[in-house]
mmCIF file with all atom_site columns, C-alpha atoms in Angstrom:
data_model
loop_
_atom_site.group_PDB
_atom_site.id
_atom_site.type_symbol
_atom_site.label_atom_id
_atom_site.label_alt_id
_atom_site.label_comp_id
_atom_site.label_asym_id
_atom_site.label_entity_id
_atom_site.label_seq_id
_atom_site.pdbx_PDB_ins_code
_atom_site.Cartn_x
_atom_site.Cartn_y
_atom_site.Cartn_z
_atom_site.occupancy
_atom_site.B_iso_or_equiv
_atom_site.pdbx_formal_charge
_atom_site.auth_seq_id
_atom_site.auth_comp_id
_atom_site.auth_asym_id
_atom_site.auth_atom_id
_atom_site.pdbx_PDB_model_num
ATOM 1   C CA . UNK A 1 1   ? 16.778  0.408   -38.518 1.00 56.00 ? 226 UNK A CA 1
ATOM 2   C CA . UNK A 1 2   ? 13.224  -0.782  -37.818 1.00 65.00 ? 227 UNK A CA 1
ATOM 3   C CA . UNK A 1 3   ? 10.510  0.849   -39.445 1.00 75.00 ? 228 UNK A CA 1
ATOM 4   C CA . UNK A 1 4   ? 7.846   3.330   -36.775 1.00 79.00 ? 229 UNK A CA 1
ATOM 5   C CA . UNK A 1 5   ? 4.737   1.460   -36.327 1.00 90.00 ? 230 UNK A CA 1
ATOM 6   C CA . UNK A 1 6   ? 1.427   3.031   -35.456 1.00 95.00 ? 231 UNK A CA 1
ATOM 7   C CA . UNK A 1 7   ? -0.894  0.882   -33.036 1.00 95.00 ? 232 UNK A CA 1
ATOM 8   C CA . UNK A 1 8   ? -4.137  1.326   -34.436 1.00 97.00 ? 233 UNK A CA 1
ATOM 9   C CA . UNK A 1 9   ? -3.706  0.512   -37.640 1.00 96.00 ? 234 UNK A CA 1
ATOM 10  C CA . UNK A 1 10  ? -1.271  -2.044  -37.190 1.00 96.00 ? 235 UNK A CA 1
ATOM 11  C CA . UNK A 1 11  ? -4.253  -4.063  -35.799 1.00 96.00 ? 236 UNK A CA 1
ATOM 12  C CA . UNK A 1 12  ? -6.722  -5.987  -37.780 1.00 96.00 ? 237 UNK A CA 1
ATOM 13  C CA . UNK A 1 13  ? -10.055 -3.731  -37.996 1.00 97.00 ? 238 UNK A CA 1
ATOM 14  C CA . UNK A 1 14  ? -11.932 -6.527  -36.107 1.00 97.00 ? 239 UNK A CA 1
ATOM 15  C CA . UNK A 1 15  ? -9.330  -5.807  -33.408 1.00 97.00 ? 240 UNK A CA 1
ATOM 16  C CA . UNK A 1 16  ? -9.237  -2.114  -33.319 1.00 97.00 ? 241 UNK A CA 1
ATOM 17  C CA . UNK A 1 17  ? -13.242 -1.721  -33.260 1.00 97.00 ? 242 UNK A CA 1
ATOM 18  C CA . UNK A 1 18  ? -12.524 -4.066  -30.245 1.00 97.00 ? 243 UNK A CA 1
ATOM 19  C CA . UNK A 1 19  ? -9.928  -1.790  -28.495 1.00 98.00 ? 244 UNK A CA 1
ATOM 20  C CA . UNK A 1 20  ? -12.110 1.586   -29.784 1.00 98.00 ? 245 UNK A CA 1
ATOM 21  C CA . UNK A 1 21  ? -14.558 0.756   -27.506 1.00 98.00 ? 246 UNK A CA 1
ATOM 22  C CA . UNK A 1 22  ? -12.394 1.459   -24.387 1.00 98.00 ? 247 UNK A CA 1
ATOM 23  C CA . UNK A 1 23  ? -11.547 4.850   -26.121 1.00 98.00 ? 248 UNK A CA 1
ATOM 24  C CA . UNK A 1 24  ? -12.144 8.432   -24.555 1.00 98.00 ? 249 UNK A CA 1
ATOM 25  C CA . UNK A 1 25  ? -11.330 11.260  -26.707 1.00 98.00 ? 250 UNK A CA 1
ATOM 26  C CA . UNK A 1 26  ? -9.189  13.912  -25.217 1.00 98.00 ? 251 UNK A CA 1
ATOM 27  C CA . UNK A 1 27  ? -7.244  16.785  -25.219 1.00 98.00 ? 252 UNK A CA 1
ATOM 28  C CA . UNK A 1 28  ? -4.472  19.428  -23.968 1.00 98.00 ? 253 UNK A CA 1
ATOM 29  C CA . UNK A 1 29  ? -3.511  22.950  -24.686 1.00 98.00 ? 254 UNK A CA 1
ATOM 30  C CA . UNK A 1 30  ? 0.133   23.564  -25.676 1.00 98.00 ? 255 UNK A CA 1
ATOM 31  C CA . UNK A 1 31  ? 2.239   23.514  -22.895 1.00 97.00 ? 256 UNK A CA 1
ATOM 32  C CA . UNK A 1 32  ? -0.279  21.081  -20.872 1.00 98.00 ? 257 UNK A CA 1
ATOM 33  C CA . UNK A 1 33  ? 1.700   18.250  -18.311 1.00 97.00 ? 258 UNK A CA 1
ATOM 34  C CA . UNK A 1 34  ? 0.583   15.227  -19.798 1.00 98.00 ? 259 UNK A CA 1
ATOM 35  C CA . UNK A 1 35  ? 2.253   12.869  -16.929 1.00 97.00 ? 260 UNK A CA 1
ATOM 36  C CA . UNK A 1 36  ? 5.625   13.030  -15.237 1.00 95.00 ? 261 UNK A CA 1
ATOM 37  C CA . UNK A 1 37  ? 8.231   10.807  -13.864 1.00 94.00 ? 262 UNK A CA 1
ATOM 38  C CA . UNK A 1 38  ? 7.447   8.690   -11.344 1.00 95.00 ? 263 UNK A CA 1
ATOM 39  C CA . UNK A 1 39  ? 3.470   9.432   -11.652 1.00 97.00 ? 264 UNK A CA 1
ATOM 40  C CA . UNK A 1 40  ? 1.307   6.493   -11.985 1.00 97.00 ? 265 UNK A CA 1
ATOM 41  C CA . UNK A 1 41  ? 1.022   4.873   -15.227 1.00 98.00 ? 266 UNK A CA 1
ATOM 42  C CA . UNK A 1 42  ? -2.444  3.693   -15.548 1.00 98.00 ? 267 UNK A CA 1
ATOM 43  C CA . UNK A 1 43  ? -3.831  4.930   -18.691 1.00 98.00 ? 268 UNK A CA 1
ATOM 44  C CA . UNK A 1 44  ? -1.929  5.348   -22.459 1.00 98.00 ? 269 UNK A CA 1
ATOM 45  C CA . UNK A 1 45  ? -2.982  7.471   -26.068 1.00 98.00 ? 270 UNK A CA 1
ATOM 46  C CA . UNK A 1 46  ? -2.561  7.861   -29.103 1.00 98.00 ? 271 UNK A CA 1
ATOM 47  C CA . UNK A 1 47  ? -2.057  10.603  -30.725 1.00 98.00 ? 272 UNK A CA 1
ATOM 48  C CA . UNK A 1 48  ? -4.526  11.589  -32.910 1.00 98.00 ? 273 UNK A CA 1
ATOM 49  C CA . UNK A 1 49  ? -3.015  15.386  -33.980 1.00 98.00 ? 274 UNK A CA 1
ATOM 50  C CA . UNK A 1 50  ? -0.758  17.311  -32.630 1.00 98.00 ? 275 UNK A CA 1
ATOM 51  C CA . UNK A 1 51  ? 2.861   16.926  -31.007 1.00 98.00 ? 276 UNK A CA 1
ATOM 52  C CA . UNK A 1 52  ? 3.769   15.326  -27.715 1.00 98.00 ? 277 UNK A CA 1
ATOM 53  C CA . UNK A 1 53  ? 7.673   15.755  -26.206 1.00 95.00 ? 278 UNK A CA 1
ATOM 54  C CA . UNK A 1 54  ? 8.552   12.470  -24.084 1.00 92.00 ? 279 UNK A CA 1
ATOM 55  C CA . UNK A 1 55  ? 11.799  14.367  -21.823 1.00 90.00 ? 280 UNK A CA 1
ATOM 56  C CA . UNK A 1 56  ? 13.477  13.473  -19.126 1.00 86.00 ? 281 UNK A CA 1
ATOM 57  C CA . UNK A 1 57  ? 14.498  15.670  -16.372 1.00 84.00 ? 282 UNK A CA 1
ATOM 58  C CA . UNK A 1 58  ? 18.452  15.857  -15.880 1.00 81.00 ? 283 UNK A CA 1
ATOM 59  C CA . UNK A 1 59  ? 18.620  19.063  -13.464 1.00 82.00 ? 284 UNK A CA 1
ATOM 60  C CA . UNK A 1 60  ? 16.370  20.540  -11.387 1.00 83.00 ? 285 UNK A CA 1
ATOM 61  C CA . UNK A 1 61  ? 16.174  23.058  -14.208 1.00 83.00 ? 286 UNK A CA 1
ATOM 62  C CA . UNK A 1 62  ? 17.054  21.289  -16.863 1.00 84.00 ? 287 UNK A CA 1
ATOM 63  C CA . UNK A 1 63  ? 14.926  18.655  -19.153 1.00 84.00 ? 288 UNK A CA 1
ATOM 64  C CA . UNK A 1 64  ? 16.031  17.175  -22.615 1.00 83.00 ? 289 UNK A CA 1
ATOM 65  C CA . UNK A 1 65  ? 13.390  16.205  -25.168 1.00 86.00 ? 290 UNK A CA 1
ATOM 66  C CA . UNK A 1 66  ? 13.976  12.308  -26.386 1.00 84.00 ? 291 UNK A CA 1
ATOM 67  C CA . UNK A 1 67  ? 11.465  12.001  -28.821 1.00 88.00 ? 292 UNK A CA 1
ATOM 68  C CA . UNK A 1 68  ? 8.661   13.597  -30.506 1.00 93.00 ? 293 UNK A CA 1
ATOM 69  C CA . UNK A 1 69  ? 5.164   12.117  -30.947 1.00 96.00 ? 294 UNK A CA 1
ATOM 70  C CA . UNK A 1 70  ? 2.853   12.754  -33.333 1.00 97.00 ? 295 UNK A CA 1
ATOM 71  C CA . UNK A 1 71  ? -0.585  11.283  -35.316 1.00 97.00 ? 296 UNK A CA 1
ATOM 72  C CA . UNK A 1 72  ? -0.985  7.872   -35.212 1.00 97.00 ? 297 UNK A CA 1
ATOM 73  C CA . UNK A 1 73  ? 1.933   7.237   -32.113 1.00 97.00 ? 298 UNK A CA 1
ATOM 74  C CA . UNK A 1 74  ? 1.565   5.741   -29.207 1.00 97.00 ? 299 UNK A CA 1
ATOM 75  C CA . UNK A 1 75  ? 2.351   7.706   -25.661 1.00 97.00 ? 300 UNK A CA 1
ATOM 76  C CA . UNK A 1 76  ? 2.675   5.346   -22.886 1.00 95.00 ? 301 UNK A CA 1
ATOM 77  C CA . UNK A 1 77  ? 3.663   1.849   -22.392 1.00 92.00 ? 302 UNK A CA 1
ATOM 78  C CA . UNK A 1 78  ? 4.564   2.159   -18.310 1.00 94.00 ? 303 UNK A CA 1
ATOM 79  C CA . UNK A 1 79  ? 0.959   0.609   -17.675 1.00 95.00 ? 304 UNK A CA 1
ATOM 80  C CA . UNK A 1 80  ? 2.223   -2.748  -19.012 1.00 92.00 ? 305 UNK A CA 1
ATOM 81  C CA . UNK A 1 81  ? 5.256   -3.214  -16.843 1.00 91.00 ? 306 UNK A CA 1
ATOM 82  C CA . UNK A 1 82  ? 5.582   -3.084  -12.933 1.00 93.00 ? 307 UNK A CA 1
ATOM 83  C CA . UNK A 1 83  ? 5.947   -0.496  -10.903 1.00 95.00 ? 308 UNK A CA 1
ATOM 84  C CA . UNK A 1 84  ? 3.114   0.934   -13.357 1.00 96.00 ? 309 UNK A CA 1
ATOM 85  C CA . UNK A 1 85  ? 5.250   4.426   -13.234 1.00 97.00 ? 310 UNK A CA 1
ATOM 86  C CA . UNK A 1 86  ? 6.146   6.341   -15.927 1.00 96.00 ? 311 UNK A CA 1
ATOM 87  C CA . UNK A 1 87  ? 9.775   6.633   -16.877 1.00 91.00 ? 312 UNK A CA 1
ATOM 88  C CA . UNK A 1 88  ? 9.475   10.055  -18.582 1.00 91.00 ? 313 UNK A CA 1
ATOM 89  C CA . UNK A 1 89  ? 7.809   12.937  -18.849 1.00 95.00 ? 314 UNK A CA 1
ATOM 90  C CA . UNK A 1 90  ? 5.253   14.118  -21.576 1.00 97.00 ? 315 UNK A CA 1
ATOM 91  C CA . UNK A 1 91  ? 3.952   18.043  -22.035 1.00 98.00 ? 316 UNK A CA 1
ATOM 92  C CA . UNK A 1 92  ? 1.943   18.399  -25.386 1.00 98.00 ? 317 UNK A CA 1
ATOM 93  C CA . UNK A 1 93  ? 4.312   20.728  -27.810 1.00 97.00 ? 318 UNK A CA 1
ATOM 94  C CA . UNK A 1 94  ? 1.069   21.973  -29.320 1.00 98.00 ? 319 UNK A CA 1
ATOM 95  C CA . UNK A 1 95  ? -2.413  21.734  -28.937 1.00 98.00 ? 320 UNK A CA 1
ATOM 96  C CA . UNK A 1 96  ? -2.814  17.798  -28.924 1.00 98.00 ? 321 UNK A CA 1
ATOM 97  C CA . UNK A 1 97  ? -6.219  15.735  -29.410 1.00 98.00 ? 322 UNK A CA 1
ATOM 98  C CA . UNK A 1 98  ? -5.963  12.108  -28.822 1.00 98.00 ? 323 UNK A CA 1
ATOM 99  C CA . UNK A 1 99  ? -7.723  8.626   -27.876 1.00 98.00 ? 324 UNK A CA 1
ATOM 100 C CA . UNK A 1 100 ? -7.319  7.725   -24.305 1.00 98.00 ? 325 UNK A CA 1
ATOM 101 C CA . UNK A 1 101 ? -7.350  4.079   -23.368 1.00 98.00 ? 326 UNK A CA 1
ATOM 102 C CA . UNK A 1 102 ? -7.535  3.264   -19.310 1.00 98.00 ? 327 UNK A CA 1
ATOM 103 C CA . UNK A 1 103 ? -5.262  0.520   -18.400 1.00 97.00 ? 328 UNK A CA 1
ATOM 104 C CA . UNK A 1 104 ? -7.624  -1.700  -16.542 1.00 97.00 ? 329 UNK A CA 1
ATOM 105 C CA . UNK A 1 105 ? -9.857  -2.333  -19.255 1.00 98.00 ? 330 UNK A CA 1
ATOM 106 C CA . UNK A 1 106 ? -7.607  -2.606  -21.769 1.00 98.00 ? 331 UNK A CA 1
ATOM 107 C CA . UNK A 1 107 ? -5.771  -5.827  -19.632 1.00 96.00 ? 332 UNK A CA 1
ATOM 108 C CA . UNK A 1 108 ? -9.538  -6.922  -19.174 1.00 97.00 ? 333 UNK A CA 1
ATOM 109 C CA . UNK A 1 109 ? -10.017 -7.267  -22.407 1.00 97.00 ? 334 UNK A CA 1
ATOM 110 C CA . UNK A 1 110 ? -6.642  -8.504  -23.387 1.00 96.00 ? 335 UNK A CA 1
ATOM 111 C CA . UNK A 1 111 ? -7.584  -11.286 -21.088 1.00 96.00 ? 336 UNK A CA 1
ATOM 112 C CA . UNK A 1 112 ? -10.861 -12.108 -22.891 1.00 97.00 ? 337 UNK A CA 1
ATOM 113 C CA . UNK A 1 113 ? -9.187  -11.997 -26.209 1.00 97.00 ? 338 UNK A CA 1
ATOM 114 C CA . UNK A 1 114 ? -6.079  -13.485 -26.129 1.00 96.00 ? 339 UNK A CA 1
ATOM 115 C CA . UNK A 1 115 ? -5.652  -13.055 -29.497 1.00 96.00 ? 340 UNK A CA 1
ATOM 116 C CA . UNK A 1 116 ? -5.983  -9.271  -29.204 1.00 97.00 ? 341 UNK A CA 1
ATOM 117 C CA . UNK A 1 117 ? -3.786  -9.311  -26.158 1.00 96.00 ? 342 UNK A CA 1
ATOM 118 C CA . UNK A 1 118 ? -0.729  -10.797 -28.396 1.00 97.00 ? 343 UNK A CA 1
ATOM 119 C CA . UNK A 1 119 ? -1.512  -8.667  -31.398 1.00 96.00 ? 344 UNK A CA 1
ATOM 120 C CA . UNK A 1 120 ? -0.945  -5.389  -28.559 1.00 96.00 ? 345 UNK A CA 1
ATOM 121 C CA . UNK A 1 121 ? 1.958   -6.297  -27.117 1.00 95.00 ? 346 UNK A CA 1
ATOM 122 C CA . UNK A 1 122 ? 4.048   -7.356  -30.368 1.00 95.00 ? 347 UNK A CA 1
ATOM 123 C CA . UNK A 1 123 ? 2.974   -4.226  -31.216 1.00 96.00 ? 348 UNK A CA 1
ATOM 124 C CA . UNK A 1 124 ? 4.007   -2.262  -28.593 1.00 94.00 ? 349 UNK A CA 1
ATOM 125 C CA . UNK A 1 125 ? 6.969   -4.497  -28.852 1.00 93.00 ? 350 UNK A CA 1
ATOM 126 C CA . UNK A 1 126 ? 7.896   -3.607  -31.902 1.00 93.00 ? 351 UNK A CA 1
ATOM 127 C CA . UNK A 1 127 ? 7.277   0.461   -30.843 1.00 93.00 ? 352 UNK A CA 1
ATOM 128 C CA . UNK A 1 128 ? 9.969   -0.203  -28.285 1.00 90.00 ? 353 UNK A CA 1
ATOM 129 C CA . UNK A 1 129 ? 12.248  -1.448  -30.359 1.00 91.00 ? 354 UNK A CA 1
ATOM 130 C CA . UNK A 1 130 ? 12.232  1.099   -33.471 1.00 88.00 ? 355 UNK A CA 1
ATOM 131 C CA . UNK A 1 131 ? 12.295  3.816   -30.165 1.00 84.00 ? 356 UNK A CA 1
ATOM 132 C CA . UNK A 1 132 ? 14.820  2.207   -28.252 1.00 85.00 ? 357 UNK A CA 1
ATOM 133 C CA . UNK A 1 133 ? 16.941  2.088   -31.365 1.00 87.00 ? 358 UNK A CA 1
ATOM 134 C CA . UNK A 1 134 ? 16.212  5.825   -32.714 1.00 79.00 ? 359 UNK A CA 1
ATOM 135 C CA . UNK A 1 135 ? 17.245  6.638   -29.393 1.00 74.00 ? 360 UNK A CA 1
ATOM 136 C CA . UNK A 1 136 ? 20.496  4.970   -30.056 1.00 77.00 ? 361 UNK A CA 1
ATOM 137 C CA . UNK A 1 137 ? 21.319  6.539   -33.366 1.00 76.00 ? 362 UNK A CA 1
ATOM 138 C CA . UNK A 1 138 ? 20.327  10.005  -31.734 1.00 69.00 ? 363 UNK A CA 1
ATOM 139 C CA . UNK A 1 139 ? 22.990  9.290   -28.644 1.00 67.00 ? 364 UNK A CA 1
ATOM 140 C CA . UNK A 1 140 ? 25.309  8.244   -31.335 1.00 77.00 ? 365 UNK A CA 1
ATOM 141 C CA . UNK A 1 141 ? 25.386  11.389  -33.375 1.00 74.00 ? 366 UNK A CA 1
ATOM 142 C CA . UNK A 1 142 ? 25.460  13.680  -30.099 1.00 66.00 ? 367 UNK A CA 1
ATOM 143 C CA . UNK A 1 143 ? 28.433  12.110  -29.923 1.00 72.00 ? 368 UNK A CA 1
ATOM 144 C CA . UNK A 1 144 ? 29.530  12.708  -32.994 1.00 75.00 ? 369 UNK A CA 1
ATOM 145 C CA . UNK A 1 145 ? 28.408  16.235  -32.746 1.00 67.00 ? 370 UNK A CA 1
ATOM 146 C CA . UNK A 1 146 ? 29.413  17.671  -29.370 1.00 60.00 ? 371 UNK A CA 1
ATOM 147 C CA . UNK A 1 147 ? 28.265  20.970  -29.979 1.00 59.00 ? 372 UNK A CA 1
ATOM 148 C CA . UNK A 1 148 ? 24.896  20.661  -31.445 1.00 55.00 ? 373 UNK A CA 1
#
């Protein structure tokens, strides 16, 4: 399995102080929405304490968690990729603090520094793979373990 990576430190420092200019620090209470389904996806975080559940909803009542978030993650990649919706939901677990980053901006600035740009999205990249493929092994062992 690949190993988690965290964006911000994954970047050089030069680059980070570059991309912690766009930053806005935020917040939610437990239980806060975060974004749902289908919502626009024009901003992303990371997570700077706290938990964040990425679920999707399978019933009208019913939502399963596929994957917790915590310091360091990132939450959100939709803003890369057209339609620019998000694909699942997100409701902080706990009381969450983290840096926002609006898409726009972000792109802007991937544009000015290419090399920036292609340092983010190997990153993020890489974030989708090592999630893609935990998401695998969890599938697996539900499998496995009907009844859990």
């Amino acid at each position: 399995m690949t190993k988690p990576i965290k964006l911000l430190t994954a970047l050089t420092p030069e680059r980070r102080e570059r991309l912690m200019t766009l930053a806005r620090e935020v917040s939610f209470p437990e239980d806060a929405p975060i974004f749902e389904e289908g919502g626009v996806a024009d901003r992303f975080w990371v997570v700077r304490s706290g938990r964040v559940d990425l679920y999707q909803q399978v019933t009208q009542l019913r939502r399963v968690t596929v994957a917790s978030l915590g310091a360091g993650d990132l939450l959100g990649w939709s803003w890369l990729f057209p339609p620019h919706e998000w694909d699942f939901g997100a409701v902080a677990f706990s009381p969450v603090r983290a840096y926002e980053f609006e898409a726009a901006p972000v792109l802007e600035l991937s544009e000015e520094d290419a090399g920036l740009g292609l340092s983010l999205m190997r990153i993020v990249a890489e974030i989708l793979a090592y999630r893609l493929e935990s998401t695998r092994v969890q599938l697996l062992e539900s499998f496995k373990h009907p009844h859990r």
